[in-house]
XYZ file of C-alpha atoms in Angstrom:
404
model
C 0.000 0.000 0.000
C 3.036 2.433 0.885
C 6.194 2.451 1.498
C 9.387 5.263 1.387
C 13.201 4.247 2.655
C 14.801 6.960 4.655
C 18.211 7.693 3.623
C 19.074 10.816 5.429
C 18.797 9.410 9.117
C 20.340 6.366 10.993
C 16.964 4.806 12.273
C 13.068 4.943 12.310
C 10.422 3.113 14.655
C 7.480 2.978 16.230
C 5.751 3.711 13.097
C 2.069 3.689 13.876
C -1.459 5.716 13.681
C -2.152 7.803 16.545
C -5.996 9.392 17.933
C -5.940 11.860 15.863
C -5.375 10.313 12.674
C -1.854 11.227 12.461
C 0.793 8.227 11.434
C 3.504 9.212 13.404
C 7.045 7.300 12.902
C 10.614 8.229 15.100
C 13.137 10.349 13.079
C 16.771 10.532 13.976
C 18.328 13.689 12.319
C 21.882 15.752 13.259
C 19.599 17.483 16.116
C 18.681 14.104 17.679
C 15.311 12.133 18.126
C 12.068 13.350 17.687
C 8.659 12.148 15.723
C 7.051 12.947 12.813
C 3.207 12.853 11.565
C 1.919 11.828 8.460
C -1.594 12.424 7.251
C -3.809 10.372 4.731
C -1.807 11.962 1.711
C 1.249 10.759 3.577
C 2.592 14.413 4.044
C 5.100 15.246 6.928
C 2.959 17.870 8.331
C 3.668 17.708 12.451
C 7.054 17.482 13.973
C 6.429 15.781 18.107
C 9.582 17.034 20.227
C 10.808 17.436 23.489
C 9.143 20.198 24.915
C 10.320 23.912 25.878
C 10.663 25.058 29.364
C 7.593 27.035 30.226
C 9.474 29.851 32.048
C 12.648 30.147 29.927
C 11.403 28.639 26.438
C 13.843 26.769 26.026
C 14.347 22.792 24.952
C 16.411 21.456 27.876
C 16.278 17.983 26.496
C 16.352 15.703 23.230
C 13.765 13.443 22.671
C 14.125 9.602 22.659
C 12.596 7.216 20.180
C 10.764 4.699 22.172
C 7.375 6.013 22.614
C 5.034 8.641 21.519
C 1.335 8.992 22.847
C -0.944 11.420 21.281
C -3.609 12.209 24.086
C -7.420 13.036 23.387
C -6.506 16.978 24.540
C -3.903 17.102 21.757
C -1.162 17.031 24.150
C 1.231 14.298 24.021
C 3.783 12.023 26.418
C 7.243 11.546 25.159
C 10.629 9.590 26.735
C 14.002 11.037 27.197
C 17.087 9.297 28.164
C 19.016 11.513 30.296
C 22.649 11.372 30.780
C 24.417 11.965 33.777
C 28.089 11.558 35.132
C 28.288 9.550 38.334
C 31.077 8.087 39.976
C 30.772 4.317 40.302
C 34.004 3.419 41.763
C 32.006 2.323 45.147
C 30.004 -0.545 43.000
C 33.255 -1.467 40.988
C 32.689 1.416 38.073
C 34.413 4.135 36.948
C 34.829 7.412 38.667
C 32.711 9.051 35.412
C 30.396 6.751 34.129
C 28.266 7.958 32.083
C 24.713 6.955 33.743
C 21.604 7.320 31.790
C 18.415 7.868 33.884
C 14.595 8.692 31.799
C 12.511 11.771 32.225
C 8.869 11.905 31.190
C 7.321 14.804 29.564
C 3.510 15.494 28.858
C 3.885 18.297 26.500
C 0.962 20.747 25.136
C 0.267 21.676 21.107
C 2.094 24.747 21.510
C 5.298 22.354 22.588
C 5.684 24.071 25.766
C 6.094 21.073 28.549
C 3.050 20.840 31.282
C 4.555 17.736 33.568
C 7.890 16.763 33.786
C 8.943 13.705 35.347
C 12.706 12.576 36.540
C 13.892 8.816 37.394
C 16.956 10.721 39.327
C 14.355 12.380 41.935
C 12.632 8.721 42.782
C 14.867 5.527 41.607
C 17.861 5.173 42.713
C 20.969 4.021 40.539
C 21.226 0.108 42.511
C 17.515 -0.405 41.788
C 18.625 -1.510 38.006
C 19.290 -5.000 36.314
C 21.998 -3.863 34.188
C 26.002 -4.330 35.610
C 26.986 -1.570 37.830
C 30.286 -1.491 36.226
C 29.466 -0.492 32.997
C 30.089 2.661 31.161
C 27.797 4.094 29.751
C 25.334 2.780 32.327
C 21.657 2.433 30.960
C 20.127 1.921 34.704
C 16.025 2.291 34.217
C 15.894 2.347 29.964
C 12.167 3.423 29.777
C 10.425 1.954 26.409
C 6.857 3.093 26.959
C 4.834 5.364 28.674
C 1.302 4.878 29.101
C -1.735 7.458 30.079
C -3.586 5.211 32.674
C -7.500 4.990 32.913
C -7.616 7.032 36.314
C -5.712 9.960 34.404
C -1.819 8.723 36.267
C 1.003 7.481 34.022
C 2.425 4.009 33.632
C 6.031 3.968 32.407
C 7.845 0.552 31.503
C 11.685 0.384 32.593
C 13.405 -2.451 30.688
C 16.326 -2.728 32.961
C 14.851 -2.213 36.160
C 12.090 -4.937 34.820
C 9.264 -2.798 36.586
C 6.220 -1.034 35.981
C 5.726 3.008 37.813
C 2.968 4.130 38.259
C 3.466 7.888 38.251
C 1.231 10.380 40.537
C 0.377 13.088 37.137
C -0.270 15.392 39.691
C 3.051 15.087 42.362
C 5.013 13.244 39.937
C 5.769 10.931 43.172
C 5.446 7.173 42.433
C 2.150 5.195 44.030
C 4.014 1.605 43.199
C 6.289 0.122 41.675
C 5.314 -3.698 39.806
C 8.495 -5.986 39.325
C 11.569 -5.550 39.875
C 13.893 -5.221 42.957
C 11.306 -3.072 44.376
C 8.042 -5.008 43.954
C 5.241 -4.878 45.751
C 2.582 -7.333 44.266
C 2.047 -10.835 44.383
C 1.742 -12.659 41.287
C -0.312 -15.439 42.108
C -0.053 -17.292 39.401
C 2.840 -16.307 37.351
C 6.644 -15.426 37.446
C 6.560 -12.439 36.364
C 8.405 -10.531 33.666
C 11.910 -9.148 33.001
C 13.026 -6.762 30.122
C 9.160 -5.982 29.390
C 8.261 -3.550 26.096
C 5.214 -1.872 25.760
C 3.228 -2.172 28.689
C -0.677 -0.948 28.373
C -3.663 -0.313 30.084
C -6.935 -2.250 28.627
C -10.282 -0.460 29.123
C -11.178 -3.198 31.214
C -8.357 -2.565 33.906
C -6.205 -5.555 32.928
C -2.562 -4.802 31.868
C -0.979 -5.935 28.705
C 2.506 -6.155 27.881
C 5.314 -8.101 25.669
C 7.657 -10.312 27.839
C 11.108 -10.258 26.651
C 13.070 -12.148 28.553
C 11.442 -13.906 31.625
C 13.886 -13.940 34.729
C 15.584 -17.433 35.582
C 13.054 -19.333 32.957
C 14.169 -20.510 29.557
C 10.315 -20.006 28.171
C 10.660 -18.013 24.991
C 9.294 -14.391 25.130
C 5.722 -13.980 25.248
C 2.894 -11.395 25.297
C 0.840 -11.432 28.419
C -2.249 -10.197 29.819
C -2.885 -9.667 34.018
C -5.683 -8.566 35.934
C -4.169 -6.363 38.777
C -5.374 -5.693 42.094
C -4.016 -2.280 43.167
C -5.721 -2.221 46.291
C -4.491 -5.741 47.687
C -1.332 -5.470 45.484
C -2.435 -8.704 43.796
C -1.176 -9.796 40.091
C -3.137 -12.778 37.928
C -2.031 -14.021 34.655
C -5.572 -13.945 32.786
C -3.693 -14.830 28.981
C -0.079 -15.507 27.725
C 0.194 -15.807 24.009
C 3.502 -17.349 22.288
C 4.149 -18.882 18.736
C 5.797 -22.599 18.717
C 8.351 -20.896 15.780
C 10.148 -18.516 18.745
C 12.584 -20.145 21.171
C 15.340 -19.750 23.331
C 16.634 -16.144 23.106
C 14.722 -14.537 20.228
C 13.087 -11.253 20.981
C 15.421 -10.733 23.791
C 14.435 -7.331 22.872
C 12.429 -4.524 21.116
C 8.622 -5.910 20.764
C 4.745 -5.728 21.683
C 1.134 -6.307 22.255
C -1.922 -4.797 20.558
C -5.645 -5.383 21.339
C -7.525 -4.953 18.553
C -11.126 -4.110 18.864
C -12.626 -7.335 18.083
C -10.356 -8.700 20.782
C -7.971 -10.180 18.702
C -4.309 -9.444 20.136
C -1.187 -8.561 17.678
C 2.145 -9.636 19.084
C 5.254 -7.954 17.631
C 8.159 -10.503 18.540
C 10.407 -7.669 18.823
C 14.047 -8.742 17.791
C 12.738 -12.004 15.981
C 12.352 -12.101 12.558
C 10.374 -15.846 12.634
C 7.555 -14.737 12.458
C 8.262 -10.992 13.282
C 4.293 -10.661 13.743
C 1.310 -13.072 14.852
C -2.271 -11.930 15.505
C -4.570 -14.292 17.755
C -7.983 -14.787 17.838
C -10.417 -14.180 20.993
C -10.011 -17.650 22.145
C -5.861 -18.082 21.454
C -6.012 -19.033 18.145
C -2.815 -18.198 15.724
C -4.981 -16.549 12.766
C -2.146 -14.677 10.850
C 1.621 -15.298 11.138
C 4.397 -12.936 9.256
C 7.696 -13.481 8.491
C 10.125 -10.972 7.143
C 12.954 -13.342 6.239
C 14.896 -10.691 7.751
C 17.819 -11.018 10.016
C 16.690 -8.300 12.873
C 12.793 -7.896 13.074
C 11.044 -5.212 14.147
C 10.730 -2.706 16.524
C 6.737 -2.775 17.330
C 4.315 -3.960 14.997
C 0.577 -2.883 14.862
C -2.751 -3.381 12.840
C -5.130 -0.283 12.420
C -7.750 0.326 10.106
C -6.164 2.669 7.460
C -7.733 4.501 4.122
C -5.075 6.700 2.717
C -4.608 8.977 -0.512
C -1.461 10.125 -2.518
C -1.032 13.531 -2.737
C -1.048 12.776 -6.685
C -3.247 12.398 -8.982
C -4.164 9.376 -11.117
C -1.597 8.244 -13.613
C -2.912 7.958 -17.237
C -1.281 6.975 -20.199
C -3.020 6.383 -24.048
C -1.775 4.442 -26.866
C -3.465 4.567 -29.978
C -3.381 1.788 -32.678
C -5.564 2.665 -35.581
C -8.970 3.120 -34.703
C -8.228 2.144 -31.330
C -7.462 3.663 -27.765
C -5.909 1.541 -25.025
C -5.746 3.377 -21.934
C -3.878 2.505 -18.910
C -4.120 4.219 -15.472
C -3.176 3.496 -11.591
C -3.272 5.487 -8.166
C -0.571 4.348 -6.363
C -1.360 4.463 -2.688
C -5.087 4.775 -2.766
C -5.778 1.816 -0.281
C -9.791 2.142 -0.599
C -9.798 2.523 -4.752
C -12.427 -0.785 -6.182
C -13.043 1.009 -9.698
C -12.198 4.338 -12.307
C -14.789 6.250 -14.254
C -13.340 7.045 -17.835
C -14.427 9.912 -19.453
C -14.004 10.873 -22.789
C -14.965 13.265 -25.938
C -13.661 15.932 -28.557
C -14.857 19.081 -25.892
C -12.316 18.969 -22.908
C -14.566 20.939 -21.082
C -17.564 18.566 -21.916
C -16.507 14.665 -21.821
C -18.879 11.769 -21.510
C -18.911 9.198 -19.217
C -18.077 5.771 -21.402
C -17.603 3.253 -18.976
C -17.249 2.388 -15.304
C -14.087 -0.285 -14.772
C -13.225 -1.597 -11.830
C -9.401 -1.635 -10.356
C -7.840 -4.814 -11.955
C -4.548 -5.294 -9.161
C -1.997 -1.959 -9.989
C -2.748 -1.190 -13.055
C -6.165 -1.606 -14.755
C -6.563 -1.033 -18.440
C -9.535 0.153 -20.635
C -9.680 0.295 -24.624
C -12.140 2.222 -27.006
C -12.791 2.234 -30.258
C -13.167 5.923 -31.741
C -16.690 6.820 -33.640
C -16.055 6.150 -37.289
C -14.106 8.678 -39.003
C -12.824 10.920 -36.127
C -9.293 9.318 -36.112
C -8.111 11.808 -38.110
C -10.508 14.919 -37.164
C -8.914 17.113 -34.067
C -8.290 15.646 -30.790
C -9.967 13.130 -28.295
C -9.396 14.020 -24.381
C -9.659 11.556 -22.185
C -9.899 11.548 -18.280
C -10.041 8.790 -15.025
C -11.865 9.296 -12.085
C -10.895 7.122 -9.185
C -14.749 5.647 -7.314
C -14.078 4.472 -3.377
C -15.613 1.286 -1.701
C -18.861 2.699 -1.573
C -19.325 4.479 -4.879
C -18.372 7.877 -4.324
C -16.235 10.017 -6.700
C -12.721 10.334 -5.220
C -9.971 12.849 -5.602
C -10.608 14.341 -8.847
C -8.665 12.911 -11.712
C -5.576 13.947 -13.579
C -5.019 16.477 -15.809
C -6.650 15.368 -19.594
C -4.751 13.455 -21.577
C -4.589 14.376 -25.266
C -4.569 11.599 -27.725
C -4.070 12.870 -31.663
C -6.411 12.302 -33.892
């Protein structure tokens, strides 16, 4: 349906449709990370950065490309990795290690930030997974944040293998799921380590891709829970894997989408076999995608999508005696099922002379000119591109002039 390589930039994820129609994907230019939007006519038209300091206007911070989350308001959540020198000597380190904590910012339409929120101010350093003597030190890597249905923020630390849950009001932390600091039970589970993507369903339960599950050698997963925040309680309610993953694939990257219908789309992350599986309601493996690929895929999503190039329709004619063969596409028109041709000696006055429907990229329509016109003036001829449910859509090319 689409499709563009980036050449000027080292990397792009989390390429995905947000609530307000927007695709947005990651961009990583000489001035750092920071998102992009797309609309139907896949035009960059909205640039999603760190924000500016409300008092000095300034941008304080670069962006990182984990996670972007468009809110209903128009504002939006965004992670930074922020970069500190500590001295680690004391846990066998260096005396200037570079340490890399994560700050969350909500951040308003006019990019100015409205909440900021620091790992430094509420996690200490020894609270991480990752070796204390390494340089640089990634001790919480955040890959998601997550507005949660009581209005508070759930943020997903990789290498602390936790969930916060972030006070959007006091930016202090209510608790803390997993991790060295845990305080839930899981009653039937053993929990997670090196989790992506962690959500919030509608119904309360939490959702959230598995990397790399702590002193097990079960292969990454996606999993559902039903948590009690109240008694601090944690219950598996689903756990969805593919028999084709094993071992140490999708150690990392990765995710897990409920669909409406309550299918669920697992991303497997670093895995390229399959790199995507959607199951049905009741478990089922329903679709299964492999890339062939050596290095899989960040995240990967389903959404209902009807886009439109910028363009218009392509039309070429070829004439043969008596006879017009036309050929025309849209390339990128995911909801195209037919053309209109028009034709006629008056540009300004054609005449509808057939309805085709799209035949795969290109379809293909011939006619016959009246009876001595081939040599009298000029024919124009013009496409019309007709949607899924009849209507007329983006209005056709300029006319193309066949000699008579």
């Amino acid at each position: 349906i689409y499709y563009y390589r980036i050449t000027t930039v080292l990397n792009s994820v989390d390429f995905k449709k947000q609530p307000n129609g927007l695709l947005t994907h990651s961009l990583l230019t000489d001035h750092g990370w920071g998102f992009v939007g797309l609309n139907i006519n896949y035009q960059h038209v909205k640039d999603y950065t760190a924000g500016m300091n409300p008092i000095t206007g300034e941008v304080e911070y670069t962006a990182d490309h984990h996670d972007l989350q468009i809110l209903d308001n128009g504002n939006f959540l965004i992670l930074i990795h922020d970069s500190q020198i500590v001295d680690m000597s004391e846990f066998g380190g260096d005396k200037e290690t570079e340490v890399i904590g994560c700050i969350v910012q909500e951040v308003d339409e006019d990019n100015f930030t409205v909440f900021q929120w620091s790992s430094w101010d509420e996690i200490p350093i020894t609270d991480t997974y990752a070796p204390l003597d390494s340089n640089p030190l990634r001790y919480t890597h955040c890959n998601s944040i997550e507005e949660d249905n009581d209005g508070n923020l759930l943020l997903s630390n990789a290498a602390l293998q936790d969930i916060t849950k972030i006070d959007r009001q006091t930016g202090k932390i209510i608790w803390r799921m997993g991790g060295r600091q845990n305080e839930f039970v899981f009653l039937n589970d053993g929990g997670f380590a090196a989790q992506h993507d962690v959500r919030r369903l509608a119904n309360g339960h939490i959702t959230l891709f598995d990397n790399v599950q702590q002193g097990r050698i079960e292969p990454s997963r996606g999993v559902e829970y039903r948590v009690d925040e109240v008694n601090k309680t944690v219950e598996k309610i689903a756990e969805f894997q593919s028999p084709e993953i094993s071992g140490a694939d999708g150690m990392f990257m990765g995710n897990l989408q409920r669909l409406a219908n309550d299918n669920t789309v697992i991303g497997w992350g670093s895995s390229s076999t399959p790199i995507f599986t959607e199951f049905d309601g009741n478990g089922n493996r329903i679709l299964e995608i492999s890339d062939g690929g050596i290095f899989g895929s960040y995240r990967a999503f389903r959404f209902p999508w009807q886009g439109y190039p910028i363009w218009p329709p392509v039309l070429v004619a070829h004439l043969e005696g008596n006879t017009v063969h036309l050929y025309f596409s849209w390339n990128g028109s995911t909801e195209t099922t037919g053309y209109k041709v028009f034709g006629g000696r008056d540009r300004d006055q054609l005449t509808q002379l057939a309805t085709v429907a799209r035949d795969g990229f290109e379809t293909t329509y011939t006619y016959d000119l009246p009876v001595g016109d081939s040599t009298a003036g000029f024919w124009f001829f013009r496409v019309v591109p007709i949607n899924d449910v009849g209507e007329d859509g983006t209005p056709s090319n300029d006319d193309y002039v066949v000699p008579g």
